[in-house]
CSV table of C-alpha atoms and ligand atoms in Angstrom, one decimal:
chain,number,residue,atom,x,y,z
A,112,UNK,CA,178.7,89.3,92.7
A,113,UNK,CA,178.0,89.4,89.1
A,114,UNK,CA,180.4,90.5,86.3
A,115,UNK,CA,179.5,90.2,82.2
A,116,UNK,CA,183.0,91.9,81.9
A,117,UNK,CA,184.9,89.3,79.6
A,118,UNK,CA,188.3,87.9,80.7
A,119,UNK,CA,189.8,88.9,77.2
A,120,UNK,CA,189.0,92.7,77.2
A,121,UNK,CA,186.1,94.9,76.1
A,122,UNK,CA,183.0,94.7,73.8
A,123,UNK,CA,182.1,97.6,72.4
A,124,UNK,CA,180.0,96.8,69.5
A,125,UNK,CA,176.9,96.8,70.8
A,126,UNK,CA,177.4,100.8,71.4
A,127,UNK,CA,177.8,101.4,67.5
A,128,UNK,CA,174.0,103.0,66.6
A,129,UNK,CA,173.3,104.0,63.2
A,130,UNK,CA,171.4,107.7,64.9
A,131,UNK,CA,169.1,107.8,61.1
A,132,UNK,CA,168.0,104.4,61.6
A,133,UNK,CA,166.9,104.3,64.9
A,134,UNK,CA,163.7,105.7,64.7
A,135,UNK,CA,161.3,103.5,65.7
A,136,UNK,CA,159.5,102.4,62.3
A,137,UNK,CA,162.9,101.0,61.6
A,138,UNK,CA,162.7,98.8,64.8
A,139,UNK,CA,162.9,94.8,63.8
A,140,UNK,CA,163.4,95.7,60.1
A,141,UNK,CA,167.3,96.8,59.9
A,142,UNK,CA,169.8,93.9,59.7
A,143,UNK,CA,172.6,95.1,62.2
A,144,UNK,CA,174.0,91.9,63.6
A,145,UNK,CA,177.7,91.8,63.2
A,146,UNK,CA,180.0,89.0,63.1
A,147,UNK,CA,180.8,86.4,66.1
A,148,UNK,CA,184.2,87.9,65.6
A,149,UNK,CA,183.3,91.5,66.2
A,150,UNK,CA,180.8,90.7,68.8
A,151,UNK,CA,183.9,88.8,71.1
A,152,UNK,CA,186.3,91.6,70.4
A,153,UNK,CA,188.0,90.8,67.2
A,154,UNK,CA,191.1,89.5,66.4
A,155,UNK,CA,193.0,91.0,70.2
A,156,UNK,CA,190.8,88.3,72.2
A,157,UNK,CA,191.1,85.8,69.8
A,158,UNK,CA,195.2,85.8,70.0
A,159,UNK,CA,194.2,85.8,73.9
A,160,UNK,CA,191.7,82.9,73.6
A,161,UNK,CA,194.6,80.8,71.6
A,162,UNK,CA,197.2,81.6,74.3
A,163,UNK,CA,194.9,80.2,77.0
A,164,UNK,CA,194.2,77.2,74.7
A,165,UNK,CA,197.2,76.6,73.8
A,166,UNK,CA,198.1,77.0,77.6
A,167,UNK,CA,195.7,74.5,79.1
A,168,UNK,CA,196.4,72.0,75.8
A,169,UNK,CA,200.2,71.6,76.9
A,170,UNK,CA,199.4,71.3,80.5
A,171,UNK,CA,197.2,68.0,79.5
A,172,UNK,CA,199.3,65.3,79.9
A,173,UNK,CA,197.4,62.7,77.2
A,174,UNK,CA,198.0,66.1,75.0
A,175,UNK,CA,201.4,67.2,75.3
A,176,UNK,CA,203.4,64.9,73.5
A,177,UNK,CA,201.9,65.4,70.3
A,178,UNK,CA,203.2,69.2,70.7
A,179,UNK,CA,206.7,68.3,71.5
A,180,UNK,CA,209.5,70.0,69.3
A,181,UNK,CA,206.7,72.0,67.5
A,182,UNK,CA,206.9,75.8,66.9
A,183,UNK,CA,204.2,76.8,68.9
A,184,UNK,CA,204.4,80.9,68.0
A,185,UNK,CA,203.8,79.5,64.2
A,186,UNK,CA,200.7,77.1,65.0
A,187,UNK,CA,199.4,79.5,67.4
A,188,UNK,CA,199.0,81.7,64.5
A,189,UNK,CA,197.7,79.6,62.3
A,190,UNK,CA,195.2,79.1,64.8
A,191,UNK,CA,194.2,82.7,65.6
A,192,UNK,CA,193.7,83.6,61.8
A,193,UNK,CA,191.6,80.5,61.5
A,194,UNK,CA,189.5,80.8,64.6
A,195,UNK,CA,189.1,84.7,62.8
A,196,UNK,CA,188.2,83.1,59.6
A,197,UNK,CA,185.6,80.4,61.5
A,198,UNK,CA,184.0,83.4,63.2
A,199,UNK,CA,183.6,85.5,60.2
A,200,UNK,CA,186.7,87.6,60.6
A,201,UNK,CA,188.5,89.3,57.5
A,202,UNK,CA,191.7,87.3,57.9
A,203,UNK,CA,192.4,84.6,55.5
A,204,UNK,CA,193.6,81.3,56.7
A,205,UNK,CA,196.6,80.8,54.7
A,206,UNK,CA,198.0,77.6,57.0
A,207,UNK,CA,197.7,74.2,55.4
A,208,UNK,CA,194.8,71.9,54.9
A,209,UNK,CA,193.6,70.6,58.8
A,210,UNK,CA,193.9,66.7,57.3
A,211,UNK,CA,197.8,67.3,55.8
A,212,UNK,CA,198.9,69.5,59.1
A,213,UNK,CA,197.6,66.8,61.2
A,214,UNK,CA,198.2,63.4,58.7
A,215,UNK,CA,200.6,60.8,60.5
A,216,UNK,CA,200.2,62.2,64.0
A,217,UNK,CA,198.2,59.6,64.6
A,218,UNK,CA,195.8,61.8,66.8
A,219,UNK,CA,192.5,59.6,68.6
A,220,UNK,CA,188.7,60.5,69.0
A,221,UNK,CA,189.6,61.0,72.6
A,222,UNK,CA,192.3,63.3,72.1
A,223,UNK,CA,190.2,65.3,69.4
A,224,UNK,CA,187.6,65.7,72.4
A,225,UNK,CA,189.7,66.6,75.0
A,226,UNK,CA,191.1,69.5,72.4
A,227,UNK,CA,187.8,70.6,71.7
A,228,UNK,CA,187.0,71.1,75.7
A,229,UNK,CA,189.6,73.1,76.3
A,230,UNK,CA,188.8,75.4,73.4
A,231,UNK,CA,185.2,75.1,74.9
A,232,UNK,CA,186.3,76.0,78.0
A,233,UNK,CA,188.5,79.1,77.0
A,234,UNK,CA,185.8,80.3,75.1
A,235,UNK,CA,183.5,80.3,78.0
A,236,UNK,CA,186.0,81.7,80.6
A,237,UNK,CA,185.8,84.8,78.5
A,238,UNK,CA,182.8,85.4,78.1
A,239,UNK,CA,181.3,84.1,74.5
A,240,UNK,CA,178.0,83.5,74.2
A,241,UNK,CA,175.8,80.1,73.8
A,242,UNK,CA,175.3,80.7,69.7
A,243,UNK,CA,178.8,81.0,69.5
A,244,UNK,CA,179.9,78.3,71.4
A,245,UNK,CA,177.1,76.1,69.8
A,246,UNK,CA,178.7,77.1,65.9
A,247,UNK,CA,182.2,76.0,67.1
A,248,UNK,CA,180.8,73.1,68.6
A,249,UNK,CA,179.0,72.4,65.0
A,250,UNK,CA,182.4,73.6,62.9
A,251,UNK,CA,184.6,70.8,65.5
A,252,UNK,CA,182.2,68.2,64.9
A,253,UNK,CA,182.8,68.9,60.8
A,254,UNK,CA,186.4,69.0,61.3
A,255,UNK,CA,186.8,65.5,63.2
A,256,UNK,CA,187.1,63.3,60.5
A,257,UNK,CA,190.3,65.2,58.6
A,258,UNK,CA,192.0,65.5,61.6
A,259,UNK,CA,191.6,61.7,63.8
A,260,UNK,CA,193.8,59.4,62.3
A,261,UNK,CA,193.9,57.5,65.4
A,262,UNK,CA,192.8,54.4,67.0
A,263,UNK,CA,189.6,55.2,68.5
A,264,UNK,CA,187.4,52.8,71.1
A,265,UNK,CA,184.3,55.0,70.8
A,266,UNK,CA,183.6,53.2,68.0
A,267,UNK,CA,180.7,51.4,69.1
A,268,UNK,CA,178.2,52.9,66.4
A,269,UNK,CA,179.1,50.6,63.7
A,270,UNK,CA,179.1,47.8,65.6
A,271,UNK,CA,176.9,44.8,64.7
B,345,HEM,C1,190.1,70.7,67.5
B,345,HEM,C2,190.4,71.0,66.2
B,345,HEM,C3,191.7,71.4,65.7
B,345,HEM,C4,192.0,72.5,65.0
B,345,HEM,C5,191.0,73.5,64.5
B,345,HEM,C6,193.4,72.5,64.7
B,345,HEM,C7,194.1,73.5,64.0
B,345,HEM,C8,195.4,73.4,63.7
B,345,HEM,C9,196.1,74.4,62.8
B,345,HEM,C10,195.4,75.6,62.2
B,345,HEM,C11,197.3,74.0,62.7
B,345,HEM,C12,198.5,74.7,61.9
B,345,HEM,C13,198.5,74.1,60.5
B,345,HEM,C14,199.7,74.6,59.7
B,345,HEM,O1,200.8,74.4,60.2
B,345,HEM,O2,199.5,75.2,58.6
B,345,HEM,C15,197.5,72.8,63.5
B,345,HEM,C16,198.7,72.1,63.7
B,345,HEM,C17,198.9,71.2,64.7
B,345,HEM,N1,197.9,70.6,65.4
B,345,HEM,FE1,196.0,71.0,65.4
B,345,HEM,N2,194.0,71.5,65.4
B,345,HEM,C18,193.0,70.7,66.0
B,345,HEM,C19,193.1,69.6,66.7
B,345,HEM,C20,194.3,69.1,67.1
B,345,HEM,C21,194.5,67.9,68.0
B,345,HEM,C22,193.3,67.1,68.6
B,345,HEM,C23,195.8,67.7,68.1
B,345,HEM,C24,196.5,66.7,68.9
B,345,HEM,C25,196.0,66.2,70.0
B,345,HEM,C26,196.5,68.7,67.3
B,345,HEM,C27,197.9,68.9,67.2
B,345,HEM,C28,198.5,69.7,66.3
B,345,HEM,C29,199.9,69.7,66.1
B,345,HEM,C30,201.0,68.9,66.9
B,345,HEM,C31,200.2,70.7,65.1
B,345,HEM,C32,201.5,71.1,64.5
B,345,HEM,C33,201.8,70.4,63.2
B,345,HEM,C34,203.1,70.8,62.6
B,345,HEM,O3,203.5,72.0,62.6
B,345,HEM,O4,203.8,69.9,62.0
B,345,HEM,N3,195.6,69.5,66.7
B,345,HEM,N4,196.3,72.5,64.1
């Protein structure tokens, strides 16, 4: 059996129709498209996204350490207004710059992937769709170099 009913609660956005604009001249030539963050739910699944993150992050053994004696309520907010932010949501990120939040931990290419799968994977398990997932996959990619610090041995690019 088939089910499009997301893990992280309902979409309704797609039921919002202008009724004056939808005659059929209009078809093609009105802009309605809202926001990846309205279109997963807004701001409720993306605090439900994080939790499962956040979840699967600290249940990674090469991950955990990095999280230990950290106030996870305050990162996982940080997190959720970002994500909001990234997907075009009204909130404004007001947590620090990604490179100082993340300078001396000393985190590795490999460990910056890993990350990035299980926020893949969250995503996925509720529902969000392949333009989505490819943006975040284009935004972590940007991200990368502020936040590894690490020694890395995927490195092989600049070799020669
Ligand atoms: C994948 C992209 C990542 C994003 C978008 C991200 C985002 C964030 C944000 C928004 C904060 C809070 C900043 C603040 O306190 O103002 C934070 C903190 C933190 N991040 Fe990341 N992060 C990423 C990757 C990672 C990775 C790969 C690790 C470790 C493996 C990591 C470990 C941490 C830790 C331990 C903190 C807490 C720092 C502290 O409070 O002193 N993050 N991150």
């Amino acid at each position: 059996m088939t089910s499009h009913v997301t893990a992280f609660g309902s979409n309704t956005f797609r039921t919002s129709v202008i009724p004056s604009l939808s005659h059929p001249e209009w078809e093609g030539l009105v802009i309605t498209s809202p926001s990846y963050y309205d279109q997963i739910g807004g701001a409720p699944v993306v605090r439900d996204v994080v939790d499962a993150f956040y979840v699967r992050v600290l249940a990674d053994d090469d991950l955990k350490p990095y999280f230990a004696g950290i106030d996870m309520p305050r990162l996982k907010r940080h997190m959720v207004v970002l994500l909001c932010s990234v997907l075009g949501g009204p909130e404004p990120y007001e947590g620090r710059d990604l490179g100082e939040a993340h300078a001396g931990m000393g985190v590795t290419s490999e460990h910056y992937d890993k990350v990035g799968e299980h926020l893949f994977a969250v995503l996925e398990a509720g529902g969000v769709g392949e333009d989505i997932l490819r943006d975040v996959g284009l935004v972590l990619g940007k991200v990368k170099p502020s936040i590894v610090t690490g020694p890395s041995d995927t490195t092989a690019e600049t070799a020669g």
